PDB file of C-alpha atoms in Angstrom:
ATOM      1  CA  MET A   1     206.819 260.970 209.545  1.00  0.00           C
ATOM      2  CA  SER A   2     203.910 262.131 207.465  1.00  0.00           C
ATOM      3  CA  SER A   3     204.550 263.408 203.988  1.00  0.00           C
ATOM      4  CA  VAL A   4     205.167 267.075 203.328  1.00  0.00           C
ATOM      5  CA  LYS A   5     204.483 269.273 200.331  1.00  0.00           C
ATOM      6  CA  ILE A   6     207.073 271.791 199.109  1.00  0.00           C
ATOM      7  CA  VAL A   7     205.698 274.680 197.073  1.00  0.00           C
ATOM      8  CA  LYS A   8     207.392 277.626 195.399  1.00  0.00           C
ATOM      9  CA  VAL A   9     205.459 280.661 196.615  1.00  0.00           C
ATOM     10  CA  GLU A  10     205.084 283.843 194.569  1.00  0.00           C
ATOM     11  CA  ASP A  11     202.829 285.955 196.835  1.00  0.00           C
ATOM     12  CA  PRO A  12     205.075 288.393 198.766  1.00  0.00           C
ATOM     13  CA  ILE A  13     202.553 288.787 201.595  1.00  0.00           C
ATOM     14  CA  LEU A  14     202.355 285.027 202.130  1.00  0.00           C
ATOM     15  CA  LYS A  15     206.157 284.808 202.034  1.00  0.00           C
ATOM     16  CA  GLY A  16     206.383 287.434 204.760  1.00  0.00           C
ATOM     17  CA  GLU A  17     203.726 285.795 206.929  1.00  0.00           C
ATOM     18  CA  VAL A  18     205.387 282.377 206.706  1.00  0.00           C
ATOM     19  CA  CYS A  19     208.844 283.825 207.373  1.00  0.00           C
ATOM     20  CA  ASN A  20     207.618 285.790 210.388  1.00  0.00           C
ATOM     21  CA  SER A  21     205.787 282.813 211.896  1.00  0.00           C
ATOM     22  CA  ILE A  22     208.596 280.295 211.381  1.00  0.00           C
ATOM     23  CA  LEU A  23     211.426 282.559 212.569  1.00  0.00           C
ATOM     24  CA  ARG A  24     209.504 283.538 215.702  1.00  0.00           C
ATOM     25  CA  SER A  25     209.095 279.826 216.491  1.00  0.00           C
ATOM     26  CA  LEU A  26     212.916 279.453 216.503  1.00  0.00           C
ATOM     27  CA  PRO A  27     214.182 281.913 219.148  1.00  0.00           C
ATOM     28  CA  LEU A  28     217.448 280.017 219.715  1.00  0.00           C
ATOM     29  CA  TRP A  29     218.380 280.677 216.074  1.00  0.00           C
ATOM     30  CA  PHE A  30     216.432 283.850 215.297  1.00  0.00           C
ATOM     31  CA  GLY A  31     216.080 285.751 218.566  1.00  0.00           C
ATOM     32  CA  ILE A  32     216.828 289.288 217.392  1.00  0.00           C
ATOM     33  CA  GLU A  33     213.656 291.264 216.640  1.00  0.00           C
ATOM     34  CA  SER A  34     215.273 293.613 214.121  1.00  0.00           C
ATOM     35  CA  ALA A  35     216.720 290.634 212.206  1.00  0.00           C
ATOM     36  CA  ILE A  36     213.291 288.972 211.954  1.00  0.00           C
ATOM     37  CA  VAL A  37     211.749 292.206 210.667  1.00  0.00           C
ATOM     38  CA  ASP A  38     214.570 292.561 208.118  1.00  0.00           C
ATOM     39  CA  TYR A  39     214.204 288.956 206.923  1.00  0.00           C
ATOM     40  CA  VAL A  40     210.441 289.399 206.441  1.00  0.00           C
ATOM     41  CA  ALA A  41     211.040 292.479 204.271  1.00  0.00           C
ATOM     42  CA  ASP A  42     214.094 291.079 202.467  1.00  0.00           C
ATOM     43  CA  ILE A  43     212.498 287.873 201.192  1.00  0.00           C
ATOM     44  CA  GLN A  44     209.401 289.363 199.600  1.00  0.00           C
ATOM     45  CA  PRO A  45     211.043 289.684 196.122  1.00  0.00           C
ATOM     46  CA  MET A  46     213.151 286.507 196.529  1.00  0.00           C
ATOM     47  CA  GLU A  47     212.458 282.995 195.276  1.00  0.00           C
ATOM     48  CA  THR A  48     210.878 281.247 198.252  1.00  0.00           C
ATOM     49  CA  TRP A  49     209.811 277.675 198.872  1.00  0.00           C
ATOM     50  CA  VAL A  50     207.433 276.736 201.697  1.00  0.00           C
ATOM     51  CA  VAL A  51     207.103 273.328 203.325  1.00  0.00           C
ATOM     52  CA  TYR A  52     203.589 272.320 204.379  1.00  0.00           C
ATOM     53  CA  ASP A  53     202.459 269.401 206.488  1.00  0.00           C
ATOM     54  CA  GLU A  54     198.789 268.390 206.383  1.00  0.00           C
ATOM     55  CA  THR A  55     197.599 271.600 208.020  1.00  0.00           C
ATOM     56  CA  HIS A  56     200.115 274.463 207.985  1.00  0.00           C
ATOM     57  CA  ALA A  57     203.499 275.843 206.960  1.00  0.00           C
ATOM     58  CA  ILE A  58     206.308 274.169 208.883  1.00  0.00           C
ATOM     59  CA  GLY A  59     209.332 275.590 207.079  1.00  0.00           C
ATOM     60  CA  PHE A  60     210.635 277.752 204.270  1.00  0.00           C
ATOM     61  CA  ALA A  61     213.763 278.920 202.488  1.00  0.00           C
ATOM     62  CA  SER A  62     214.472 282.010 200.415  1.00  0.00           C
ATOM     63  CA  ILE A  63     217.183 282.475 197.800  1.00  0.00           C
ATOM     64  CA  ASN A  64     219.085 285.674 197.067  1.00  0.00           C
ATOM     65  CA  ARG A  65     220.515 285.894 193.547  1.00  0.00           C
ATOM     66  CA  HIS A  66     223.898 287.587 193.376  1.00  0.00           C
ATOM     67  CA  PHE A  67     224.935 286.729 189.810  1.00  0.00           C
ATOM     68  CA  SER A  68     223.494 284.710 186.941  1.00  0.00           C
ATOM     69  CA  SER A  69     225.355 281.569 188.000  1.00  0.00           C
ATOM     70  CA  SER A  70     225.311 281.848 191.800  1.00  0.00           C
ATOM     71  CA  ALA A  71     222.767 282.207 194.562  1.00  0.00           C
ATOM     72  CA  GLU A  72     222.662 282.245 198.344  1.00  0.00           C
ATOM     73  CA  VAL A  73     220.351 280.661 200.877  1.00  0.00           C
ATOM     74  CA  HIS A  74     219.364 283.999 202.410  1.00  0.00           C
ATOM     75  CA  VAL A  75     217.284 282.457 205.179  1.00  0.00           C
ATOM     76  CA  MET A  76     215.949 279.008 205.951  1.00  0.00           C
ATOM     77  CA  GLY A  77     213.898 277.818 208.881  1.00  0.00           C
ATOM     78  CA  LEU A  78     212.036 274.701 209.912  1.00  0.00           C
ATOM     79  CA  ARG A  79     209.902 274.449 213.041  1.00  0.00           C
ATOM     80  CA  GLU A  80     211.938 272.614 215.667  1.00  0.00           C
ATOM     81  CA  PRO A  81     209.654 269.545 216.043  1.00  0.00           C
ATOM     82  CA  TYR A  82     210.443 268.780 212.381  1.00  0.00           C
ATOM     83  CA  HIS A  83     214.236 268.939 212.737  1.00  0.00           C
ATOM     84  CA  ARG A  84     216.257 265.797 212.013  1.00  0.00           C
ATOM     85  CA  LYS A  85     213.498 264.133 209.999  1.00  0.00           C
ATOM     86  CA  GLY A  86     214.971 264.719 206.532  1.00  0.00           C
ATOM     87  CA  ILE A  87     212.554 267.545 205.707  1.00  0.00           C
ATOM     88  CA  GLY A  88     215.244 270.229 205.500  1.00  0.00           C
ATOM     89  CA  HIS A  89     217.194 268.060 203.075  1.00  0.00           C
ATOM     90  CA  GLN A  90     214.030 267.528 200.987  1.00  0.00           C
ATOM     91  CA  LEU A  91     213.584 271.309 200.854  1.00  0.00           C
ATOM     92  CA  LEU A  92     217.202 271.870 199.805  1.00  0.00           C
ATOM     93  CA  ASN A  93     216.928 269.168 197.120  1.00  0.00           C
ATOM     94  CA  VAL A  94     213.818 270.761 195.598  1.00  0.00           C
ATOM     95  CA  MET A  95     215.436 274.208 195.612  1.00  0.00           C
ATOM     96  CA  GLU A  96     218.717 272.930 194.198  1.00  0.00           C
ATOM     97  CA  ARG A  97     216.978 271.140 191.318  1.00  0.00           C
ATOM     98  CA  ASP A  98     215.060 274.270 190.429  1.00  0.00           C
ATOM     99  CA  LEU A  99     218.132 276.502 190.703  1.00  0.00           C
ATOM    100  CA  LYS A 100     220.260 274.099 188.670  1.00  0.00           C
ATOM    101  CA  ASN A 101     217.586 274.105 185.937  1.00  0.00           C
ATOM    102  CA  GLN A 102     217.860 277.912 185.916  1.00  0.00           C
ATOM    103  CA  GLY A 103     221.622 277.759 185.331  1.00  0.00           C
ATOM    104  CA  ILE A 104     222.780 278.324 188.902  1.00  0.00           C
ATOM    105  CA  ARG A 105     226.142 276.608 189.389  1.00  0.00           C
ATOM    106  CA  PHE A 106     227.017 277.621 192.949  1.00  0.00           C
ATOM    107  CA  LEU A 107     224.860 277.860 196.060  1.00  0.00           C
ATOM    108  CA  THR A 108     226.213 279.539 199.187  1.00  0.00           C
ATOM    109  CA  VAL A 109     224.978 279.998 202.729  1.00  0.00           C
ATOM    110  CA  LYS A 110     226.204 281.987 205.721  1.00  0.00           C
ATOM    111  CA  THR A 111     225.865 280.811 209.303  1.00  0.00           C
ATOM    112  CA  LEU A 112     227.483 281.334 212.669  1.00  0.00           C
ATOM    113  CA  SER A 113     231.105 280.176 212.695  1.00  0.00           C
ATOM    114  CA  GLU A 114     232.269 277.448 215.052  1.00  0.00           C
ATOM    115  CA  SER A 115     234.682 279.969 216.573  1.00  0.00           C
ATOM    116  CA  ARG A 116     231.669 281.063 218.644  1.00  0.00           C
ATOM    117  CA  PRO A 117     230.355 278.002 220.493  1.00  0.00           C
ATOM    118  CA  SER A 118     226.648 277.316 220.026  1.00  0.00           C
ATOM    119  CA  LYS A 119     224.821 273.987 220.267  1.00  0.00           C
ATOM    120  CA  GLU A 120     222.106 275.195 217.889  1.00  0.00           C
ATOM    121  CA  TYR A 121     224.532 276.428 215.266  1.00  0.00           C
ATOM    122  CA  ASP A 122     226.615 273.255 215.609  1.00  0.00           C
ATOM    123  CA  GLN A 123     223.444 271.539 214.365  1.00  0.00           C
ATOM    124  CA  THR A 124     223.030 274.082 211.585  1.00  0.00           C
ATOM    125  CA  ARG A 125     226.598 273.643 210.340  1.00  0.00           C
ATOM    126  CA  SER A 126     226.252 269.863 210.539  1.00  0.00           C
ATOM    127  CA  PHE A 127     223.067 270.068 208.443  1.00  0.00           C
ATOM    128  CA  TYR A 128     224.786 272.029 205.679  1.00  0.00           C
ATOM    129  CA  LEU A 129     227.909 269.843 205.729  1.00  0.00           C
ATOM    130  CA  LYS A 130     225.746 266.698 205.376  1.00  0.00           C
ATOM    131  CA  ALA A 131     223.959 268.408 202.480  1.00  0.00           C
ATOM    132  CA  GLY A 132     227.253 268.731 200.595  1.00  0.00           C
ATOM    133  CA  PHE A 133     228.279 272.280 201.443  1.00  0.00           C
ATOM    134  CA  THR A 134     231.970 273.059 202.043  1.00  0.00           C
ATOM    135  CA  PRO A 135     233.313 275.798 204.326  1.00  0.00           C
ATOM    136  CA  LEU A 136     234.734 278.580 202.169  1.00  0.00           C
ATOM    137  CA  GLU A 137     235.623 281.530 204.382  1.00  0.00           C
ATOM    138  CA  GLU A 138     235.167 282.942 207.871  1.00  0.00           C
ATOM    139  CA  PHE A 139     234.267 286.619 208.245  1.00  0.00           C
ATOM    140  CA  LYS A 140     235.096 287.522 211.838  1.00  0.00           C
ATOM    141  CA  THR A 141     233.362 290.924 211.871  1.00  0.00           C
ATOM    142  CA  LEU A 142     230.673 290.813 209.145  1.00  0.00           C
ATOM    143  CA  TRP A 143     227.904 290.414 211.754  1.00  0.00           C
ATOM    144  CA  GLY A 144     229.869 292.054 214.575  1.00  0.00           C
ATOM    145  CA  GLU A 145     232.808 290.741 216.562  1.00  0.00           C
ATOM    146  CA  HIS A 146     230.612 288.512 218.750  1.00  0.00           C
ATOM    147  CA  ASN A 147     228.967 286.762 215.773  1.00  0.00           C
ATOM    148  CA  PRO A 148     231.652 285.460 213.391  1.00  0.00           C
ATOM    149  CA  CYS A 149     230.194 284.378 210.056  1.00  0.00           C
ATOM    150  CA  LEU A 150     231.060 281.176 208.195  1.00  0.00           C
ATOM    151  CA  GLN A 151     230.335 281.069 204.458  1.00  0.00           C
ATOM    152  CA  LEU A 152     229.789 277.650 202.906  1.00  0.00           C
ATOM    153  CA  VAL A 153     229.466 276.765 199.205  1.00  0.00           C
ATOM    154  CA  LYS A 154     228.052 273.904 197.172  1.00  0.00           C
ATOM    155  CA  CYS A 155     228.696 273.257 193.501  1.00  0.00           C
ATOM    156  CA  LEU A 156     225.340 272.332 191.966  1.00  0.00           C
ATOM    157  CA  GLU A 157     226.975 271.005 188.804  1.00  0.00           C
ATOM    158  CA  LEU A 158     228.309 268.060 190.820  1.00  0.00           C
ATOM    159  CA  THR A 159     224.926 267.067 192.261  1.00  0.00           C
TER     160      THR A 159
END
């Protein structure tokens, strides 16, 4: 696999363009139009890192700050041809180092719970578990009764 470059992006327009492009390339994970539009708007003020290959953006992640010592992976996406190549873990590592240096102690993420079967989200949960996240709580109706939410947490002080 060729090397990638991970850059913290400040420009809100670029953040939105990258988010829109990446999420639309992942319809099995992000197939709801209104959710894509919301993500594009939501991330513009958030800390966002973009992954580039030699020619274009192939992934990104945006962080939502809730408190001075905790943050959440609000949205993360990587074009499917780049899955399972270690790039997502590289992106998380860069973000975690930066967040830890800013005093963030806990990083959380929400994803689809295993109580709703999904091959794609089985992969997503596996990714976060391998990255050191621990299941914390299931919210059966947060995203509607057909989309139970699993919240995972990682203590950055231990990494």
